[in-house]
JSON list of C-alpha atoms and ligand atoms in Angstrom, two decimals:
[
{"chain": "A", "resi": 1, "resn": "MET", "atom": "CA", "xyz": [77.74, 19.13, 67.89]},
{"chain": "A", "resi": 2, "resn": "THR", "atom": "CA", "xyz": [78.91, 16.08, 69.83]},
{"chain": "A", "resi": 3, "resn": "LYS", "atom": "CA", "xyz": [78.74, 16.78, 73.55]},
{"chain": "A", "resi": 4, "resn": "TYR", "atom": "CA", "xyz": [80.66, 15.11, 76.33]},
{"chain": "A", "resi": 5, "resn": "ALA", "atom": "CA", "xyz": [78.51, 13.13, 78.77]},
{"chain": "A", "resi": 6, "resn": "LEU", "atom": "CA", "xyz": [78.89, 12.14, 82.41]},
{"chain": "A", "resi": 7, "resn": "PRO", "atom": "CA", "xyz": [79.09, 8.32, 82.59]},
{"chain": "A", "resi": 8, "resn": "ASP", "atom": "CA", "xyz": [77.30, 6.44, 85.33]},
{"chain": "A", "resi": 9, "resn": "LEU", "atom": "CA", "xyz": [79.54, 4.95, 88.02]},
{"chain": "A", "resi": 10, "resn": "PRO", "atom": "CA", "xyz": [80.01, 1.23, 87.31]},
{"chain": "A", "resi": 11, "resn": "TYR", "atom": "CA", "xyz": [79.08, 0.44, 90.96]},
{"chain": "A", "resi": 12, "resn": "ASP", "atom": "CA", "xyz": [77.14, 1.98, 93.86]},
{"chain": "A", "resi": 13, "resn": "TYR", "atom": "CA", "xyz": [78.56, 5.05, 95.66]},
{"chain": "A", "resi": 14, "resn": "ALA", "atom": "CA", "xyz": [79.35, 3.02, 98.77]},
{"chain": "A", "resi": 15, "resn": "ALA", "atom": "CA", "xyz": [80.72, -0.02, 96.93]},
{"chain": "A", "resi": 16, "resn": "LEU", "atom": "CA", "xyz": [84.36, 0.91, 97.55]},
{"chain": "A", "resi": 17, "resn": "GLU", "atom": "CA", "xyz": [83.94, 1.31, 101.32]},
{"chain": "A", "resi": 18, "resn": "PRO", "atom": "CA", "xyz": [85.76, 1.22, 103.66]},
{"chain": "A", "resi": 19, "resn": "HIS", "atom": "CA", "xyz": [88.59, 2.33, 101.35]},
{"chain": "A", "resi": 20, "resn": "ILE", "atom": "CA", "xyz": [86.70, 5.23, 99.73]},
{"chain": "A", "resi": 21, "resn": "SER", "atom": "CA", "xyz": [83.55, 6.50, 101.44]},
{"chain": "A", "resi": 22, "resn": "GLY", "atom": "CA", "xyz": [80.23, 6.63, 99.63]},
{"chain": "A", "resi": 23, "resn": "ARG", "atom": "CA", "xyz": [79.89, 10.35, 100.37]},
{"chain": "A", "resi": 24, "resn": "ILE", "atom": "CA", "xyz": [83.24, 11.06, 98.67]},
{"chain": "A", "resi": 25, "resn": "MET", "atom": "CA", "xyz": [82.23, 9.00, 95.63]},
{"chain": "A", "resi": 26, "resn": "GLU", "atom": "CA", "xyz": [78.86, 10.75, 95.39]},
{"chain": "A", "resi": 27, "resn": "LEU", "atom": "CA", "xyz": [80.29, 14.27, 95.54]},
{"chain": "A", "resi": 28, "resn": "HIS", "atom": "CA", "xyz": [83.27, 13.35, 93.40]},
{"chain": "A", "resi": 29, "resn": "HIS", "atom": "CA", "xyz": [81.22, 11.85, 90.58]},
{"chain": "A", "resi": 30, "resn": "ASP", "atom": "CA", "xyz": [78.00, 13.90, 90.74]},
{"chain": "A", "resi": 31, "resn": "LYS", "atom": "CA", "xyz": [79.55, 17.31, 91.41]},
{"chain": "A", "resi": 32, "resn": "HIS", "atom": "CA", "xyz": [83.26, 17.40, 90.53]},
{"chain": "A", "resi": 33, "resn": "HIS", "atom": "CA", "xyz": [83.29, 15.13, 87.47]},
{"chain": "A", "resi": 34, "resn": "LYS", "atom": "CA", "xyz": [80.04, 16.68, 86.22]},
{"chain": "A", "resi": 35, "resn": "GLY", "atom": "CA", "xyz": [81.62, 20.10, 86.54]},
{"chain": "A", "resi": 36, "resn": "TYR", "atom": "CA", "xyz": [84.41, 19.12, 84.14]},
{"chain": "A", "resi": 37, "resn": "VAL", "atom": "CA", "xyz": [81.94, 17.65, 81.65]},
{"chain": "A", "resi": 38, "resn": "ASP", "atom": "CA", "xyz": [79.84, 20.82, 81.75]},
{"chain": "A", "resi": 39, "resn": "GLY", "atom": "CA", "xyz": [82.97, 22.98, 81.57]},
{"chain": "A", "resi": 40, "resn": "ALA", "atom": "CA", "xyz": [84.25, 21.20, 78.45]},
{"chain": "A", "resi": 41, "resn": "ASN", "atom": "CA", "xyz": [80.87, 21.48, 76.72]},
{"chain": "A", "resi": 42, "resn": "LYS", "atom": "CA", "xyz": [80.52, 25.15, 77.67]},
{"chain": "A", "resi": 43, "resn": "THR", "atom": "CA", "xyz": [84.02, 25.87, 76.33]},
{"chain": "A", "resi": 44, "resn": "LEU", "atom": "CA", "xyz": [83.14, 24.25, 72.99]},
{"chain": "A", "resi": 45, "resn": "GLU", "atom": "CA", "xyz": [80.07, 26.48, 72.80]},
{"chain": "A", "resi": 46, "resn": "MET", "atom": "CA", "xyz": [82.21, 29.54, 73.50]},
{"chain": "A", "resi": 47, "resn": "LEU", "atom": "CA", "xyz": [84.67, 28.51, 70.78]},
{"chain": "A", "resi": 48, "resn": "GLU", "atom": "CA", "xyz": [81.76, 28.17, 68.36]},
{"chain": "A", "resi": 49, "resn": "GLU", "atom": "CA", "xyz": [80.53, 31.61, 69.33]},
{"chain": "A", "resi": 50, "resn": "ALA", "atom": "CA", "xyz": [84.03, 33.04, 68.84]},
{"chain": "A", "resi": 51, "resn": "ARG", "atom": "CA", "xyz": [84.15, 31.56, 65.35]},
{"chain": "A", "resi": 52, "resn": "SER", "atom": "CA", "xyz": [80.71, 32.93, 64.50]},
{"chain": "A", "resi": 53, "resn": "LYS", "atom": "CA", "xyz": [81.77, 36.43, 65.57]},
{"chain": "A", "resi": 54, "resn": "GLY", "atom": "CA", "xyz": [85.28, 36.15, 64.16]},
{"chain": "A", "resi": 55, "resn": "ASP", "atom": "CA", "xyz": [86.51, 37.28, 67.57]},
{"chain": "A", "resi": 56, "resn": "PHE", "atom": "CA", "xyz": [89.38, 35.17, 68.90]},
{"chain": "A", "resi": 57, "resn": "SER", "atom": "CA", "xyz": [90.52, 37.66, 71.52]},
{"chain": "A", "resi": 58, "resn": "ARG", "atom": "CA", "xyz": [89.88, 35.08, 74.30]},
{"chain": "A", "resi": 59, "resn": "ILE", "atom": "CA", "xyz": [91.32, 32.07, 72.48]},
{"chain": "A", "resi": 60, "resn": "ALA", "atom": "CA", "xyz": [94.19, 31.47, 74.94]},
{"chain": "A", "resi": 61, "resn": "ALA", "atom": "CA", "xyz": [91.82, 31.32, 77.94]},
{"chain": "A", "resi": 62, "resn": "LEU", "atom": "CA", "xyz": [89.38, 29.09, 76.06]},
{"chain": "A", "resi": 63, "resn": "GLU", "atom": "CA", "xyz": [92.11, 26.66, 75.00]},
{"chain": "A", "resi": 64, "resn": "LYS", "atom": "CA", "xyz": [93.32, 26.48, 78.61]},
{"chain": "A", "resi": 65, "resn": "ALA", "atom": "CA", "xyz": [89.77, 25.85, 79.84]},
{"chain": "A", "resi": 66, "resn": "LEU", "atom": "CA", "xyz": [89.27, 23.12, 77.22]},
{"chain": "A", "resi": 67, "resn": "ALA", "atom": "CA", "xyz": [92.51, 21.37, 78.20]},
{"chain": "A", "resi": 68, "resn": "PHE", "atom": "CA", "xyz": [91.61, 21.50, 81.91]},
{"chain": "A", "resi": 69, "resn": "ASN", "atom": "CA", "xyz": [88.01, 20.35, 81.60]},
{"chain": "A", "resi": 70, "resn": "TYR", "atom": "CA", "xyz": [88.49, 17.80, 78.82]},
{"chain": "A", "resi": 71, "resn": "SER", "atom": "CA", "xyz": [91.43, 16.22, 80.66]},
{"chain": "A", "resi": 72, "resn": "GLY", "atom": "CA", "xyz": [89.42, 16.17, 83.89]},
{"chain": "A", "resi": 73, "resn": "HIS", "atom": "CA", "xyz": [86.64, 14.31, 82.08]},
{"chain": "A", "resi": 74, "resn": "VAL", "atom": "CA", "xyz": [89.08, 11.75, 80.67]},
{"chain": "A", "resi": 75, "resn": "LEU", "atom": "CA", "xyz": [90.89, 11.19, 83.97]},
{"chain": "A", "resi": 76, "resn": "HIS", "atom": "CA", "xyz": [87.76, 10.80, 86.11]},
{"chain": "A", "resi": 77, "resn": "SER", "atom": "CA", "xyz": [86.13, 8.46, 83.57]},
{"chain": "A", "resi": 78, "resn": "LEU", "atom": "CA", "xyz": [89.26, 6.32, 83.65]},
{"chain": "A", "resi": 79, "resn": "PHE", "atom": "CA", "xyz": [89.50, 6.46, 87.44]},
{"chain": "A", "resi": 80, "resn": "TRP", "atom": "CA", "xyz": [85.98, 5.10, 88.02]},
{"chain": "A", "resi": 81, "resn": "ASN", "atom": "CA", "xyz": [86.63, 2.18, 85.65]},
{"chain": "A", "resi": 82, "resn": "ASN", "atom": "CA", "xyz": [90.05, 1.49, 87.16]},
{"chain": "A", "resi": 83, "resn": "LEU", "atom": "CA", "xyz": [88.40, 0.77, 90.54]},
{"chain": "A", "resi": 84, "resn": "SER", "atom": "CA", "xyz": [86.21, -2.11, 91.64]},
{"chain": "A", "resi": 85, "resn": "PRO", "atom": "CA", "xyz": [84.70, -3.42, 94.87]},
{"chain": "A", "resi": 86, "resn": "ASN", "atom": "CA", "xyz": [86.14, -6.80, 93.81]},
{"chain": "A", "resi": 87, "resn": "GLY", "atom": "CA", "xyz": [89.57, -5.34, 93.07]},
{"chain": "A", "resi": 88, "resn": "GLY", "atom": "CA", "xyz": [92.94, -5.40, 94.77]},
{"chain": "A", "resi": 89, "resn": "ASP", "atom": "CA", "xyz": [95.74, -7.96, 94.81]},
{"chain": "A", "resi": 90, "resn": "LYS", "atom": "CA", "xyz": [98.07, -7.82, 91.76]},
{"chain": "A", "resi": 91, "resn": "PRO", "atom": "CA", "xyz": [97.82, -7.92, 87.99]},
{"chain": "A", "resi": 92, "resn": "THR", "atom": "CA", "xyz": [98.50, -11.14, 86.12]},
{"chain": "A", "resi": 93, "resn": "GLY", "atom": "CA", "xyz": [99.36, -12.05, 82.54]},
{"chain": "A", "resi": 94, "resn": "GLU", "atom": "CA", "xyz": [100.85, -9.60, 80.02]},
{"chain": "A", "resi": 95, "resn": "LEU", "atom": "CA", "xyz": [100.29, -6.53, 82.20]},
{"chain": "A", "resi": 96, "resn": "ALA", "atom": "CA", "xyz": [102.16, -8.19, 85.08]},
{"chain": "A", "resi": 97, "resn": "ASP", "atom": "CA", "xyz": [105.00, -9.10, 82.69]},
{"chain": "A", "resi": 98, "resn": "ALA", "atom": "CA", "xyz": [105.20, -5.53, 81.38]},
{"chain": "A", "resi": 99, "resn": "ILE", "atom": "CA", "xyz": [105.31, -4.09, 84.90]},
{"chain": "A", "resi": 100, "resn": "GLN", "atom": "CA", "xyz": [108.10, -6.51, 85.77]},
{"chain": "A", "resi": 101, "resn": "ARG", "atom": "CA", "xyz": [109.99, -5.54, 82.59]},
{"chain": "A", "resi": 102, "resn": "ASP", "atom": "CA", "xyz": [109.59, -1.77, 82.91]},
{"chain": "A", "resi": 103, "resn": "PHE", "atom": "CA", "xyz": [109.76, -1.27, 86.69]},
{"chain": "A", "resi": 104, "resn": "GLY", "atom": "CA", "xyz": [111.76, -4.30, 87.86]},
{"chain": "A", "resi": 105, "resn": "SER", "atom": "CA", "xyz": [109.02, -5.63, 90.13]},
{"chain": "A", "resi": 106, "resn": "PHE", "atom": "CA", "xyz": [105.41, -5.05, 91.09]},
{"chain": "A", "resi": 107, "resn": "ASP", "atom": "CA", "xyz": [106.50, -3.71, 94.47]},
{"chain": "A", "resi": 108, "resn": "ALA", "atom": "CA", "xyz": [108.85, -1.17, 92.88]},
{"chain": "A", "resi": 109, "resn": "PHE", "atom": "CA", "xyz": [106.04, -0.06, 90.56]},
{"chain": "A", "resi": 110, "resn": "ARG", "atom": "CA", "xyz": [103.60, 0.21, 93.46]},
{"chain": "A", "resi": 111, "resn": "LYS", "atom": "CA", "xyz": [106.02, 2.40, 95.42]},
{"chain": "A", "resi": 112, "resn": "GLN", "atom": "CA", "xyz": [106.76, 4.60, 92.40]},
{"chain": "A", "resi": 113, "resn": "MET", "atom": "CA", "xyz": [103.08, 5.08, 91.54]},
{"chain": "A", "resi": 114, "resn": "THR", "atom": "CA", "xyz": [102.12, 5.72, 95.18]},
{"chain": "A", "resi": 115, "resn": "GLN", "atom": "CA", "xyz": [104.92, 8.27, 95.61]},
{"chain": "A", "resi": 116, "resn": "ALA", "atom": "CA", "xyz": [104.00, 10.02, 92.36]},
{"chain": "A", "resi": 117, "resn": "ALA", "atom": "CA", "xyz": [100.48, 10.50, 93.79]},
{"chain": "A", "resi": 118, "resn": "ALA", "atom": "CA", "xyz": [101.48, 11.29, 97.38]},
{"chain": "A", "resi": 119, "resn": "THR", "atom": "CA", "xyz": [104.05, 13.95, 96.46]},
{"chain": "A", "resi": 120, "resn": "SER", "atom": "CA", "xyz": [101.76, 15.83, 94.08]},
{"chain": "A", "resi": 121, "resn": "MET", "atom": "CA", "xyz": [102.00, 19.52, 95.03]},
{"chain": "A", "resi": 122, "resn": "GLY", "atom": "CA", "xyz": [98.67, 21.32, 94.93]},
{"chain": "A", "resi": 123, "resn": "SER", "atom": "CA", "xyz": [96.18, 19.46, 92.75]},
{"chain": "A", "resi": 124, "resn": "GLY", "atom": "CA", "xyz": [97.18, 16.58, 90.50]},
{"chain": "A", "resi": 125, "resn": "TRP", "atom": "CA", "xyz": [97.18, 12.94, 89.57]},
{"chain": "A", "resi": 126, "resn": "ALA", "atom": "CA", "xyz": [99.55, 10.02, 89.17]},
{"chain": "A", "resi": 127, "resn": "ALA", "atom": "CA", "xyz": [99.15, 8.01, 85.98]},
{"chain": "A", "resi": 128, "resn": "LEU", "atom": "CA", "xyz": [100.51, 4.80, 84.54]},
{"chain": "A", "resi": 129, "resn": "VAL", "atom": "CA", "xyz": [100.88, 5.50, 80.81]},
{"chain": "A", "resi": 130, "resn": "TRP", "atom": "CA", "xyz": [101.86, 3.66, 77.65]},
{"chain": "A", "resi": 131, "resn": "ASP", "atom": "CA", "xyz": [104.82, 5.30, 75.91]},
{"chain": "A", "resi": 132, "resn": "PRO", "atom": "CA", "xyz": [104.30, 4.56, 72.22]},
{"chain": "A", "resi": 133, "resn": "LEU", "atom": "CA", "xyz": [107.71, 5.96, 71.27]},
{"chain": "A", "resi": 134, "resn": "ALA", "atom": "CA", "xyz": [109.57, 3.20, 73.11]},
{"chain": "A", "resi": 135, "resn": "SER", "atom": "CA", "xyz": [106.74, 0.68, 73.68]},
{"chain": "A", "resi": 136, "resn": "ARG", "atom": "CA", "xyz": [106.91, 0.71, 77.46]},
{"chain": "A", "resi": 137, "resn": "LEU", "atom": "CA", "xyz": [105.06, 1.77, 80.59]},
{"chain": "A", "resi": 138, "resn": "LEU", "atom": "CA", "xyz": [105.98, 4.98, 82.44]},
{"chain": "A", "resi": 139, "resn": "THR", "atom": "CA", "xyz": [104.53, 6.81, 85.42]},
{"chain": "A", "resi": 140, "resn": "VAL", "atom": "CA", "xyz": [103.57, 10.47, 85.16]},
{"chain": "A", "resi": 141, "resn": "GLN", "atom": "CA", "xyz": [102.79, 13.05, 87.86]},
{"chain": "A", "resi": 142, "resn": "ILE", "atom": "CA", "xyz": [100.15, 15.27, 86.28]},
{"chain": "A", "resi": 143, "resn": "HIS", "atom": "CA", "xyz": [99.61, 18.78, 87.65]},
{"chain": "A", "resi": 144, "resn": "ASP", "atom": "CA", "xyz": [95.95, 19.88, 87.71]},
{"chain": "A", "resi": 145, "resn": "HIS", "atom": "CA", "xyz": [94.48, 17.60, 84.97]},
{"chain": "A", "resi": 146, "resn": "GLN", "atom": "CA", "xyz": [96.84, 18.24, 82.09]},
{"chain": "A", "resi": 147, "resn": "SER", "atom": "CA", "xyz": [100.16, 19.85, 82.89]},
{"chain": "A", "resi": 148, "resn": "GLU", "atom": "CA", "xyz": [103.29, 17.67, 82.75]},
{"chain": "A", "resi": 149, "resn": "MET", "atom": "CA", "xyz": [101.41, 14.98, 80.84]},
{"chain": "A", "resi": 150, "resn": "LEU", "atom": "CA", "xyz": [103.52, 13.28, 78.18]},
{"chain": "A", "resi": 151, "resn": "VAL", "atom": "CA", "xyz": [102.05, 14.24, 74.83]},
{"chain": "A", "resi": 152, "resn": "GLY", "atom": "CA", "xyz": [101.18, 11.15, 72.82]},
{"chain": "A", "resi": 153, "resn": "SER", "atom": "CA", "xyz": [101.24, 8.80, 75.81]},
{"chain": "A", "resi": 154, "resn": "LEU", "atom": "CA", "xyz": [98.07, 6.98, 76.79]},
{"chain": "A", "resi": 155, "resn": "PRO", "atom": "CA", "xyz": [96.96, 6.66, 80.44]},
{"chain": "A", "resi": 156, "resn": "ILE", "atom": "CA", "xyz": [95.67, 3.24, 81.53]},
{"chain": "A", "resi": 157, "resn": "MET", "atom": "CA", "xyz": [95.61, 3.64, 85.35]},
{"chain": "A", "resi": 158, "resn": "VAL", "atom": "CA", "xyz": [95.19, 6.86, 87.30]},
{"chain": "A", "resi": 159, "resn": "ILE", "atom": "CA", "xyz": [95.07, 8.04, 90.91]},
{"chain": "A", "resi": 160, "resn": "ASP", "atom": "CA", "xyz": [93.24, 11.26, 91.76]},
{"chain": "A", "resi": 161, "resn": "ALA", "atom": "CA", "xyz": [95.40, 13.16, 94.25]},
{"chain": "A", "resi": 162, "resn": "TRP", "atom": "CA", "xyz": [93.19, 16.25, 94.51]},
{"chain": "A", "resi": 163, "resn": "GLU", "atom": "CA", "xyz": [92.04, 16.95, 98.07]},
{"chain": "A", "resi": 164, "resn": "HIS", "atom": "CA", "xyz": [88.41, 16.35, 97.03]},
{"chain": "A", "resi": 165, "resn": "ALA", "atom": "CA", "xyz": [89.34, 12.71, 96.36]},
{"chain": "A", "resi": 166, "resn": "TRP", "atom": "CA", "xyz": [90.22, 11.95, 100.00]},
{"chain": "A", "resi": 167, "resn": "TYR", "atom": "CA", "xyz": [89.92, 14.87, 102.41]},
{"chain": "A", "resi": 168, "resn": "LEU", "atom": "CA", "xyz": [86.41, 14.11, 103.79]},
{"chain": "A", "resi": 169, "resn": "GLN", "atom": "CA", "xyz": [87.60, 10.70, 104.94]},
{"chain": "A", "resi": 170, "resn": "TYR", "atom": "CA", "xyz": [91.34, 10.91, 105.44]},
{"chain": "A", "resi": 171, "resn": "GLN", "atom": "CA", "xyz": [91.82, 14.61, 106.41]},
{"chain": "A", "resi": 172, "resn": "ASN", "atom": "CA", "xyz": [95.52, 15.26, 107.02]},
{"chain": "A", "resi": 173, "resn": "GLU", "atom": "CA", "xyz": [96.49, 11.59, 106.57]},
{"chain": "A", "resi": 174, "resn": "LYS", "atom": "CA", "xyz": [96.48, 11.42, 102.78]},
{"chain": "A", "resi": 175, "resn": "ALA", "atom": "CA", "xyz": [99.18, 8.72, 102.72]},
{"chain": "A", "resi": 176, "resn": "LYS", "atom": "CA", "xyz": [96.51, 6.34, 104.09]},
{"chain": "A", "resi": 177, "resn": "PHE", "atom": "CA", "xyz": [94.32, 7.02, 101.05]},
{"chain": "A", "resi": 178, "resn": "PHE", "atom": "CA", "xyz": [97.18, 6.27, 98.66]},
{"chain": "A", "resi": 179, "resn": "GLU", "atom": "CA", "xyz": [97.73, 2.93, 100.45]},
{"chain": "A", "resi": 180, "resn": "ALA", "atom": "CA", "xyz": [94.02, 2.03, 100.75]},
{"chain": "A", "resi": 181, "resn": "ILE", "atom": "CA", "xyz": [93.43, 2.46, 97.03]},
{"chain": "A", "resi": 182, "resn": "TRP", "atom": "CA", "xyz": [95.55, -0.61, 96.32]},
{"chain": "A", "resi": 183, "resn": "ASN", "atom": "CA", "xyz": [92.68, -2.68, 97.75]},
{"chain": "A", "resi": 184, "resn": "VAL", "atom": "CA", "xyz": [90.31, -1.62, 94.99]},
{"chain": "A", "resi": 185, "resn": "TRP", "atom": "CA", "xyz": [92.25, -1.61, 91.70]},
{"chain": "A", "resi": 186, "resn": "ASN", "atom": "CA", "xyz": [90.34, -3.34, 88.92]},
{"chain": "A", "resi": 187, "resn": "TRP", "atom": "CA", "xyz": [93.29, -5.13, 87.32]},
{"chain": "A", "resi": 188, "resn": "ASN", "atom": "CA", "xyz": [91.05, -6.65, 84.65]},
{"chain": "A", "resi": 189, "resn": "ASP", "atom": "CA", "xyz": [90.13, -3.16, 83.46]},
{"chain": "A", "resi": 190, "resn": "ILE", "atom": "CA", "xyz": [93.74, -1.95, 83.56]},
{"chain": "A", "resi": 191, "resn": "ALA", "atom": "CA", "xyz": [94.96, -5.09, 81.72]},
{"chain": "A", "resi": 192, "resn": "ASN", "atom": "CA", "xyz": [92.31, -4.63, 79.03]},
{"chain": "A", "resi": 193, "resn": "ARG", "atom": "CA", "xyz": [93.42, -1.02, 78.55]},
{"chain": "A", "resi": 194, "resn": "TYR", "atom": "CA", "xyz": [97.04, -2.17, 78.37]},
{"chain": "A", "resi": 195, "resn": "ALA", "atom": "CA", "xyz": [96.16, -4.68, 75.64]},
{"chain": "A", "resi": 196, "resn": "ALA", "atom": "CA", "xyz": [94.40, -1.94, 73.66]},
{"chain": "A", "resi": 197, "resn": "VAL", "atom": "CA", "xyz": [97.02, 0.83, 73.92]},
{"chain": "A", "resi": 198, "resn": "ARG", "atom": "CA", "xyz": [99.89, -1.49, 72.97]},
{"chain": "A", "resi": 199, "resn": "LYS", "atom": "CA", "xyz": [98.61, -1.39, 69.40]},
{"chain": "A", "resi": 200, "resn": "THR", "atom": "CA", "xyz": [99.07, 2.41, 69.28]},
{"chain": "A", "resi": 201, "resn": "SER", "atom": "CA", "xyz": [101.89, 3.97, 67.29]},
{"chain": "A", "resi": 202, "resn": "LEU", "atom": "CA", "xyz": [102.66, 7.62, 66.64]},
{"chain": "A", "resi": 203, "resn": "GLY", "atom": "CA", "xyz": [104.44, 6.64, 63.42]},
{"chain": "A", "resi": 204, "resn": "LEU", "atom": "CA", "xyz": [107.65, 8.24, 64.71]},
{"chain": "A", "resi": 205, "resn": "ASP", "atom": "CA", "xyz": [110.86, 6.23, 64.53]},
{"chain": "A", "resi": 206, "resn": "VAL", "atom": "CA", "xyz": [112.61, 8.06, 67.38]},
{"chain": "A", "resi": 207, "resn": "SER", "atom": "CA", "xyz": [113.83, 5.54, 69.90]},
{"chain": "A", "resi": 208, "resn": "LYS", "atom": "CA", "xyz": [116.60, 2.97, 69.94]},
{"chain": "A", "resi": 209, "resn": "THR", "atom": "CA", "xyz": [117.38, 0.12, 72.29]},
{"chain": "A", "resi": 210, "resn": "THR", "atom": "CA", "xyz": [120.77, -0.04, 73.96]},
{"chain": "A", "resi": 211, "resn": "ALA", "atom": "CA", "xyz": [122.29, -2.25, 76.61]},
{"chain": "A", "resi": 212, "resn": "ARG", "atom": "CA", "xyz": [121.68, -0.82, 80.09]},
{"chain": "B", "resi": 301, "resn": "LIG", "atom": "MN1", "xyz": [88.73, 14.41, 91.15]}
]
């Protein structure tokens, strides 16, 4: 069976300081992300066991666990790659053009994305996703790791809004975390993801363009 694997961070734990502390990165990657990888693998084993016994009485709980842990693995893997100690500033090129087209301006996008993260109730994420139905960028406020995600859309940039992502450093001032993170975005990574997802189609002809 193919197992999911915890990727190494693409930089040192402390590389994103002062914006994200090394201690947060260490716990977040080594403990939290690892937990989702282990959880997804364990759930696959339990599904295999259920098949071998012909007992699917726990299928609903197992599917929920798979969605939660798998999605956590995807989101954290994306998040680490989306950040860089040499990041910040603004995107350029085709990604910048797309943000201008779909959000009106970079500043409007930044505010929308920041607010989607900052207003997350309980545990969640904000994501910039490619909408393959209409070939555009949208933001999504994801609850936990998977709820309220747009099925078929592809995330290219994500912000972890769970308390474990910021509480050790920012305590009750989480808005400061959601501002600080704009100093460490790896726009090269996000632009490369944008270039890749633009080629994706769901093969569904279900959108039409009208005048605004
Ligand atoms: Mn997290």
